[in-house]
XYZ file of C-alpha atoms in Angstrom:
529
model
C -63.746 31.703 -5.723
C -62.548 30.695 -2.747
C -59.949 28.070 -3.866
C -58.276 30.437 -6.229
C -57.625 32.800 -3.214
C -56.381 30.215 -1.076
C -53.852 29.457 -4.161
C -52.609 33.092 -4.631
C -52.227 33.946 -0.648
C -50.839 30.608 0.771
C -47.042 30.969 -0.432
C -47.137 34.183 1.242
C -48.586 32.963 4.262
C -46.058 30.390 4.535
C -43.339 32.768 3.766
C -44.786 35.162 7.094
C -44.527 32.021 8.748
C -41.235 31.159 8.220
C -39.694 34.705 8.573
C -41.430 34.420 12.092
C -40.420 31.228 13.104
C -36.565 32.457 12.381
C -36.912 35.487 14.497
C -38.395 33.399 17.793
C -35.429 31.254 16.880
C -32.749 34.254 17.056
C -34.440 35.369 20.560
C -34.103 31.983 21.867
C -30.583 31.330 20.670
C -28.956 33.483 23.226
C -31.692 32.011 26.294
C -30.772 27.889 25.413
C -27.877 25.536 25.461
C -29.844 23.821 22.459
C -28.783 26.914 19.904
C -25.326 26.947 20.810
C -25.034 23.169 20.158
C -25.899 23.606 16.941
C -24.156 26.369 16.049
C -21.231 25.786 13.252
C -19.366 28.765 14.461
C -19.055 27.361 17.718
C -15.000 26.725 18.744
C -13.470 24.245 21.351
C -11.599 25.746 24.177
C -8.331 23.747 22.123
C -9.363 26.028 19.464
C -9.575 29.255 21.251
C -6.090 28.233 23.300
C -4.303 28.258 19.676
C -5.917 31.298 18.566
C -4.687 32.860 21.629
C -0.879 31.900 21.153
C -1.071 32.615 17.711
C -1.925 36.280 17.795
C -1.115 37.052 21.859
C 2.168 35.281 22.689
C 5.313 37.470 23.006
C 7.575 35.602 20.304
C 5.937 34.525 16.812
C 5.118 30.586 16.807
C 4.177 28.743 13.706
C 0.389 27.574 13.526
C 2.009 24.271 12.296
C 4.153 24.078 15.168
C 1.250 24.622 17.659
C -0.694 21.802 16.129
C 2.024 19.493 15.799
C 2.338 19.878 19.342
C -0.684 19.459 20.457
C -1.581 16.598 18.472
C 1.421 14.679 19.523
C 0.901 15.483 23.260
C -2.535 13.907 22.942
C -1.814 10.928 20.802
C 1.017 10.038 23.138
C -1.979 9.656 25.966
C -3.482 7.064 23.697
C -0.899 4.885 23.220
C 2.905 4.953 22.468
C 2.606 4.041 18.676
C -0.509 6.371 17.423
C 1.692 9.478 16.257
C 1.448 12.778 14.258
C 2.832 13.121 11.247
C 3.725 16.898 9.883
C 2.830 18.014 6.457
C 6.829 18.359 5.750
C 7.365 14.981 6.687
C 4.909 12.706 5.578
C 7.031 12.354 2.239
C 9.490 10.651 3.718
C 7.776 8.814 6.493
C 5.778 7.017 3.710
C 8.674 6.606 1.565
C 10.333 3.976 4.084
C 7.170 1.755 3.606
C 6.798 2.535 -0.505
C 10.211 0.669 -0.949
C 11.854 3.349 -3.250
C 12.191 7.016 -2.946
C 13.800 9.150 -6.363
C 17.037 10.455 -6.443
C 20.867 9.706 -7.769
C 21.313 6.412 -5.400
C 24.381 7.267 -3.238
C 24.745 6.925 0.458
C 26.792 9.583 2.139
C 28.761 10.794 5.347
C 30.560 14.093 6.404
C 33.916 13.588 7.276
C 35.795 16.751 8.172
C 33.354 18.864 6.771
C 33.516 17.063 3.579
C 30.859 14.450 1.965
C 31.799 11.414 0.808
C 30.478 9.143 -1.075
C 30.385 5.613 1.051
C 28.176 3.660 -1.149
C 27.296 3.763 -4.549
C 23.933 1.664 -5.636
C 24.407 -0.983 -8.132
C 22.850 0.117 -11.260
C 21.796 3.446 -10.085
C 22.039 6.648 -11.722
C 25.262 7.863 -9.954
C 26.822 4.533 -10.939
C 26.045 5.160 -14.270
C 27.344 8.866 -14.468
C 30.837 7.345 -12.994
C 30.440 7.792 -9.072
C 32.664 5.503 -6.561
C 32.990 5.107 -3.299
C 35.267 7.531 -1.815
C 34.446 10.464 -4.195
C 34.053 13.963 -2.467
C 31.408 16.231 -3.112
C 31.956 19.677 -3.372
C 28.927 21.667 -4.873
C 25.658 21.043 -6.549
C 24.454 22.994 -9.424
C 27.809 24.738 -9.845
C 26.780 27.423 -6.584
C 25.824 25.367 -3.875
C 28.627 24.589 -2.000
C 27.912 21.374 0.316
C 31.849 20.798 1.594
C 33.991 22.822 3.794
C 30.737 23.919 5.602
C 28.971 22.497 8.701
C 26.457 21.413 6.026
C 23.170 19.894 7.156
C 22.743 15.855 6.059
C 19.009 16.670 5.676
C 19.320 19.337 3.121
C 22.214 17.807 1.490
C 19.985 14.900 0.844
C 17.310 17.133 -0.336
C 19.278 18.447 -3.247
C 19.801 14.922 -4.204
C 16.517 13.801 -4.491
C 14.149 14.925 -6.648
C 11.721 14.106 -9.879
C 12.352 11.199 -12.483
C 14.128 12.358 -15.331
C 15.146 15.717 -13.679
C 19.103 16.697 -13.906
C 21.417 17.646 -10.757
C 25.067 18.373 -11.859
C 27.464 17.662 -9.074
C 31.115 18.813 -8.898
C 33.524 16.100 -6.988
C 36.933 15.634 -5.806
C 38.665 11.829 -7.029
C 42.423 11.893 -5.678
C 43.656 15.417 -6.555
C 41.263 15.935 -9.876
C 37.920 17.853 -9.768
C 35.322 16.654 -11.763
C 31.838 17.693 -12.884
C 29.101 15.139 -13.838
C 25.043 15.603 -14.814
C 23.079 12.929 -13.285
C 19.565 12.260 -14.320
C 17.762 11.305 -11.058
C 15.358 8.274 -11.336
C 13.351 5.732 -9.022
C 15.991 3.944 -6.467
C 14.820 0.523 -5.133
C 15.032 0.222 -1.126
C 15.586 -3.484 -0.396
C 14.144 -5.400 2.264
C 16.492 -7.897 1.906
C 19.532 -7.307 3.683
C 21.225 -10.812 2.633
C 20.170 -14.424 1.159
C 23.078 -16.636 0.930
C 23.734 -20.470 1.957
C 24.923 -20.988 5.117
C 26.603 -24.443 4.599
C 24.936 -27.212 1.961
C 20.896 -27.459 1.859
C 20.678 -24.615 4.871
C 19.560 -21.048 3.489
C 19.537 -17.693 5.251
C 17.441 -15.059 4.792
C 17.353 -11.325 6.578
C 14.892 -9.461 6.443
C 15.164 -5.550 7.722
C 11.464 -4.247 7.407
C 8.056 -5.389 5.605
C 7.463 -2.402 3.170
C 5.344 -3.118 0.138
C 7.597 -5.387 -2.169
C 8.966 -7.401 0.634
C 7.173 -10.340 -0.213
C 8.056 -9.921 -3.670
C 11.774 -9.791 -2.926
C 11.628 -12.468 -0.307
C 10.127 -15.102 -3.073
C 12.451 -14.099 -5.592
C 15.276 -14.986 -2.972
C 13.894 -18.006 -1.543
C 13.304 -19.125 -5.333
C 17.133 -18.334 -5.614
C 18.021 -20.299 -2.914
C 15.619 -23.674 -4.142
C 17.577 -23.389 -7.433
C 20.989 -24.203 -4.670
C 19.160 -27.293 -3.710
C 17.141 -25.855 -0.288
C 16.592 -28.153 2.492
C 15.696 -26.079 5.397
C 16.030 -22.355 6.321
C 16.902 -19.929 8.773
C 14.712 -16.423 8.395
C 16.664 -13.294 10.486
C 14.095 -11.164 11.724
C 16.502 -9.628 13.982
C 16.616 -5.470 13.969
C 13.448 -5.482 12.215
C 10.804 -3.452 13.624
C 7.964 -4.172 11.682
C 5.798 -2.066 8.938
C 2.857 -3.887 6.492
C 1.208 -6.190 8.342
C -0.282 -7.805 4.958
C 3.782 -8.238 3.779
C 4.216 -10.799 6.670
C 0.848 -12.564 6.348
C 2.166 -13.677 2.764
C 5.463 -14.544 4.116
C 3.496 -16.862 6.625
C 1.391 -18.572 4.020
C 4.573 -19.577 2.064
C 5.492 -22.020 5.212
C 1.329 -23.046 6.160
C -0.665 -25.203 4.352
C -4.769 -25.705 4.217
C -6.415 -22.531 5.139
C -4.582 -22.094 8.584
C -5.519 -18.876 10.659
C -1.915 -16.173 10.527
C -3.921 -13.742 12.343
C -6.722 -12.023 13.528
C -7.235 -8.404 14.443
C -9.866 -6.709 16.020
C -10.647 -3.672 18.532
C -13.549 -1.024 19.846
C -14.679 0.425 16.274
C -12.900 -2.584 14.011
C -14.942 -5.934 14.053
C -12.500 -9.180 14.270
C -10.828 -9.793 10.732
C -9.323 -13.327 10.082
C -5.963 -13.386 7.574
C -5.475 -17.007 6.416
C -3.394 -19.098 4.585
C -5.146 -19.098 0.958
C -2.737 -20.651 -1.102
C -0.070 -23.456 -1.349
C 3.124 -22.691 0.165
C 6.164 -23.150 -1.792
C 8.238 -23.942 1.515
C 5.825 -26.022 3.665
C 7.782 -29.120 4.643
C 11.035 -27.912 4.850
C 12.964 -27.193 8.406
C 12.601 -23.810 9.568
C 14.248 -21.328 12.460
C 13.220 -17.562 12.813
C 15.825 -15.921 14.663
C 14.320 -12.405 16.943
C 15.242 -10.025 19.241
C 14.385 -7.542 21.726
C 14.249 -5.286 18.339
C 12.003 -7.411 16.414
C 8.726 -6.318 16.545
C 5.004 -5.370 15.190
C 4.830 -7.182 11.750
C 7.952 -9.694 13.055
C 5.895 -10.792 15.803
C 3.332 -11.777 13.653
C 5.207 -13.657 11.449
C 7.270 -15.443 14.065
C 4.129 -15.542 16.293
C 2.246 -17.567 13.543
C 4.941 -20.212 12.836
C 5.441 -20.719 16.510
C 1.656 -21.681 17.348
C 1.647 -23.848 14.582
C 4.718 -25.700 15.508
C 6.057 -25.167 12.120
C 9.197 -23.251 12.981
C 11.991 -23.052 16.040
C 12.261 -19.434 17.018
C 15.524 -18.584 18.492
C 17.202 -15.538 20.240
C 15.532 -13.189 22.558
C 11.842 -11.914 23.552
C 10.659 -9.398 21.173
C 9.805 -6.283 21.549
C 6.304 -6.650 22.256
C 4.094 -4.373 19.874
C 0.430 -6.134 19.438
C -1.472 -3.008 18.103
C -2.118 -1.939 14.241
C -2.187 1.443 13.059
C -4.201 3.026 9.957
C -2.911 6.345 8.645
C -5.652 8.927 8.204
C -4.890 12.415 5.781
C -5.777 15.672 7.521
C -7.144 18.536 5.927
C -3.673 20.596 6.127
C -1.428 18.041 4.179
C -0.459 16.501 7.794
C -1.251 13.056 8.870
C -2.156 10.512 11.616
C -1.299 6.967 12.397
C -4.038 6.067 14.468
C -4.249 2.489 16.229
C -7.202 0.975 15.395
C -7.299 -2.493 16.474
C -4.428 -5.441 18.418
C -3.675 -8.068 16.384
C -3.700 -11.597 17.799
C -1.642 -15.062 17.243
C -3.485 -17.883 15.877
C -3.622 -19.228 19.656
C -5.659 -15.604 20.597
C -2.294 -13.984 21.907
C -1.974 -10.335 21.724
C 1.719 -9.963 22.216
C 1.549 -5.938 23.137
C 3.334 -5.132 26.240
C 1.921 -2.811 28.942
C 1.963 0.813 28.398
C -0.366 1.918 30.926
C 2.561 3.697 32.772
C 3.343 6.335 30.304
C 5.582 6.644 26.956
C 9.209 6.928 28.894
C 8.654 3.869 31.194
C 7.594 2.095 27.878
C 10.544 2.632 26.274
C 12.577 2.516 28.758
C 11.497 -1.167 29.578
C 13.914 -2.567 26.656
C 16.934 -1.362 28.949
C 15.393 -2.887 31.958
C 15.908 -5.771 30.488
C 19.672 -5.814 29.477
C 20.247 -4.812 33.003
C 19.097 -8.638 34.210
C 22.628 -10.110 34.252
C 23.678 -13.509 35.137
C 26.963 -14.022 37.273
C 28.030 -14.752 33.981
C 27.812 -11.633 32.365
C 25.434 -12.768 30.112
C 22.127 -10.775 29.995
C 18.993 -12.302 29.933
C 16.137 -10.457 27.421
C 13.842 -13.674 26.888
C 12.255 -14.199 30.276
C 8.524 -15.484 29.219
C 5.543 -12.939 30.142
C 1.430 -12.698 30.582
C -1.007 -15.905 30.193
C 0.576 -19.051 29.226
C -0.868 -20.852 25.874
C -0.280 -24.169 24.617
C 0.399 -25.260 20.772
C -0.894 -28.839 19.565
C 2.103 -30.453 20.552
C 1.933 -28.902 23.926
C 4.536 -26.192 23.744
C 3.931 -23.561 26.072
C 3.956 -19.884 24.661
C 3.078 -16.982 26.027
C 0.858 -13.734 25.286
C 1.882 -10.396 26.391
C 5.646 -9.023 26.525
C 6.647 -9.989 23.173
C 7.478 -13.385 21.910
C 9.463 -15.526 23.846
C 11.830 -18.143 21.854
C 11.833 -21.702 21.686
C 15.395 -21.725 22.264
C 17.309 -18.852 24.068
C 20.569 -17.019 23.118
C 21.015 -14.860 26.273
C 23.351 -11.211 24.894
C 26.688 -11.994 26.297
C 28.316 -8.722 27.222
C 31.551 -10.185 27.694
C 32.002 -11.214 23.895
C 32.941 -7.065 23.417
C 35.457 -5.124 25.013
C 35.428 -1.652 26.198
C 37.583 -0.400 23.468
C 35.255 -2.337 21.167
C 32.153 -0.512 22.051
C 33.972 2.612 22.045
C 34.986 2.334 18.260
C 31.491 0.977 17.369
C 29.643 4.176 19.268
C 32.244 6.882 17.741
C 32.139 5.107 14.382
C 35.776 5.342 14.343
C 35.945 1.488 13.087
C 33.417 2.490 10.260
C 35.219 5.301 9.559
C 38.726 3.617 9.364
C 37.404 1.107 7.280
C 36.229 3.451 4.667
C 39.014 5.166 4.347
C 41.276 1.360 4.445
C 39.127 0.178 1.682
C 39.700 3.393 -0.386
C 43.452 3.681 -0.059
C 43.691 -0.136 -1.025
C 40.724 -0.429 -3.589
C 42.781 -2.130 -6.223
C 44.100 -4.627 -4.390
C 40.309 -5.221 -2.667
C 38.963 -5.271 -6.247
C 40.624 -8.546 -7.035
C 38.393 -10.439 -4.804
C 35.296 -11.547 -7.127
C 32.652 -12.581 -4.397
C 31.845 -12.064 -0.938
C 32.589 -16.361 -0.144
C 35.722 -15.792 -1.954
C 36.763 -12.486 -0.150
C 35.765 -14.435 3.178
C 37.870 -17.097 2.648
C 40.955 -15.598 1.142
C 41.271 -12.230 3.135
C 42.865 -12.284 6.874
C 43.677 -8.978 8.242
C 46.677 -9.028 10.715
C 49.003 -7.202 11.884
C 49.478 -4.717 9.417
C 45.257 -3.397 9.828
C 46.000 -3.503 13.473
C 48.752 -1.022 13.552
C 46.801 1.244 10.971
C 44.083 1.124 13.097
C 45.836 1.525 16.601
C 47.123 4.857 14.734
C 43.633 6.175 13.355
C 41.779 4.968 16.904
C 44.714 7.697 18.511
C 43.565 10.784 17.082
C 39.955 10.155 18.312
C 41.152 9.365 21.628
C 40.866 5.981 21.784
C 43.824 3.412 23.272
C 43.155 -0.024 21.764
C 46.883 -1.445 22.766
C 45.761 -3.390 25.717
C 43.244 -5.413 23.914
C 43.676 -9.210 23.951
C 44.098 -11.668 21.302
C 40.241 -12.625 21.670
C 39.536 -9.061 21.321
C 41.369 -8.403 18.635
C 39.893 -11.170 16.826
C 36.535 -9.460 16.928
C 37.320 -6.101 16.026
C 39.117 -7.139 12.925
C 36.671 -9.542 11.519
C 33.882 -6.276 12.243
C 36.853 -4.224 9.969
C 36.847 -7.092 7.548
C 32.843 -7.052 7.324
C 32.666 -3.589 6.755
C 35.071 -3.694 3.808
C 33.214 -6.397 2.287
C 29.845 -4.270 2.815
C 31.614 -1.248 0.721
C 31.961 -3.812 -2.757
C 28.873 -6.044 -1.796
C 26.718 -4.296 0.477
C 24.942 -5.497 3.070
C 25.152 -9.505 1.667
C 29.032 -9.137 1.985
C 28.545 -7.717 5.481
C 26.464 -10.295 6.755
C 28.521 -13.057 4.682
C 31.288 -12.161 7.466
C 29.653 -11.501 10.843
C 27.263 -14.487 10.648
C 30.262 -16.942 10.907
C 30.853 -16.171 14.624
C 27.273 -15.188 15.852
C 26.154 -17.495 18.374
C 22.212 -17.297 17.017
C 23.596 -18.432 13.467
C 25.281 -21.077 15.171
C 22.568 -22.218 17.156
C 20.480 -22.281 14.098
C 22.635 -24.515 12.125
C 22.881 -26.619 14.697
C 19.012 -26.762 15.198
C 18.521 -27.324 11.339
C 20.576 -30.735 11.564
């Protein structure tokens, strides 16, 4: 009988005890700090400040703007490469690393309030629809006028971007004729390889502009193409390459290193050491190799150059690289934004971390490049190649440095005496670029007779006619080039020729021209003999 009563009353007693405990807990909440620690409603001072600005500030401030400002300021105090990416910028930020975008496949510039087609990508939707370089875009979708006004290039770009298979109606001017065309958007590949060709018999050249998702695949396609042309030695040009996906650089390094050689390893406070090694037979493990770098070669570029230097596999030529040895990982945030947070440091096979110091703040860190160019010697050559940091030795006994970038084995200092003040003016104001565009459009029929950049390079020699036309055009931009000497004229006309070549064969055409007088390329060819 007693046990039955206990079974009936026990749940009721348990409930009473729970209620009493909760009542006591609520009474203690205001008297103890422990209760506040576990409270899910407790706000940080940062949250409180954000709400105060949002609800009390004299002017309207968007919440997204506050979050972006606070987040960016916080990340800057960690290191120079951790960044906050607002939700509305995330797509374009990721696009560069994806190696493609969705659109119609043109490059444009706004000249005199008119949207001019500068390049039509080969086999893209715009080319298939009949657009050519020199067309002037007037309106989109009948009613959206984009010429004759101070149009925003970002907004214009958005009008042409869109999902695959969607269409955009474009009104444009060709000569004196107004035309209309409907273009179906598609996936537009963005190549990581600017140029790949034979510099000389047996000597190949590949220029990589970034390390994106398809860089290794593109590199292999171009390397195999060069091998069909009896490739014996190779120049890899990483100048201007700010990095990207480390795995792509690792895969490329694997093609030049044998056995299971270490290529790079990463390690951080919250990230255990991870080794990346050569894991397959490479297709170019024996031929001579040169890598070109400069102060704008960074991150994944330094991974590739550092691995090949540490194993004595390549001769590094140029100027000291940027010095970025930090690894970022992207994390998605709940509001659609993202943060690329530094999670580890990378180290070359010898254990070098080439990250330059950033303890004096972001501005000093960014300005460091300019201080290198102020170190000119008596000839005017600016040396940006001084070795920095701890000394290491390769297996062959060669000295290499840790910290402050990759120091080349052979230094080619920046020679400021090669470029006249007028040449720099023509470049900085885009005057030379714009002149080359107009000259190409006006003389398209003659230029289209050239069937390849190699034949164009040999046969076309700009001279008096082009110089006089450029002089007239430059005067309109308040640039006087009448006093330029013979050597200066030669340099300017060669760059003009390269810009014309780019209109016909894009970057490959451009680099075939400019590389013929490039001091680093000349040194590379001598090194490969």
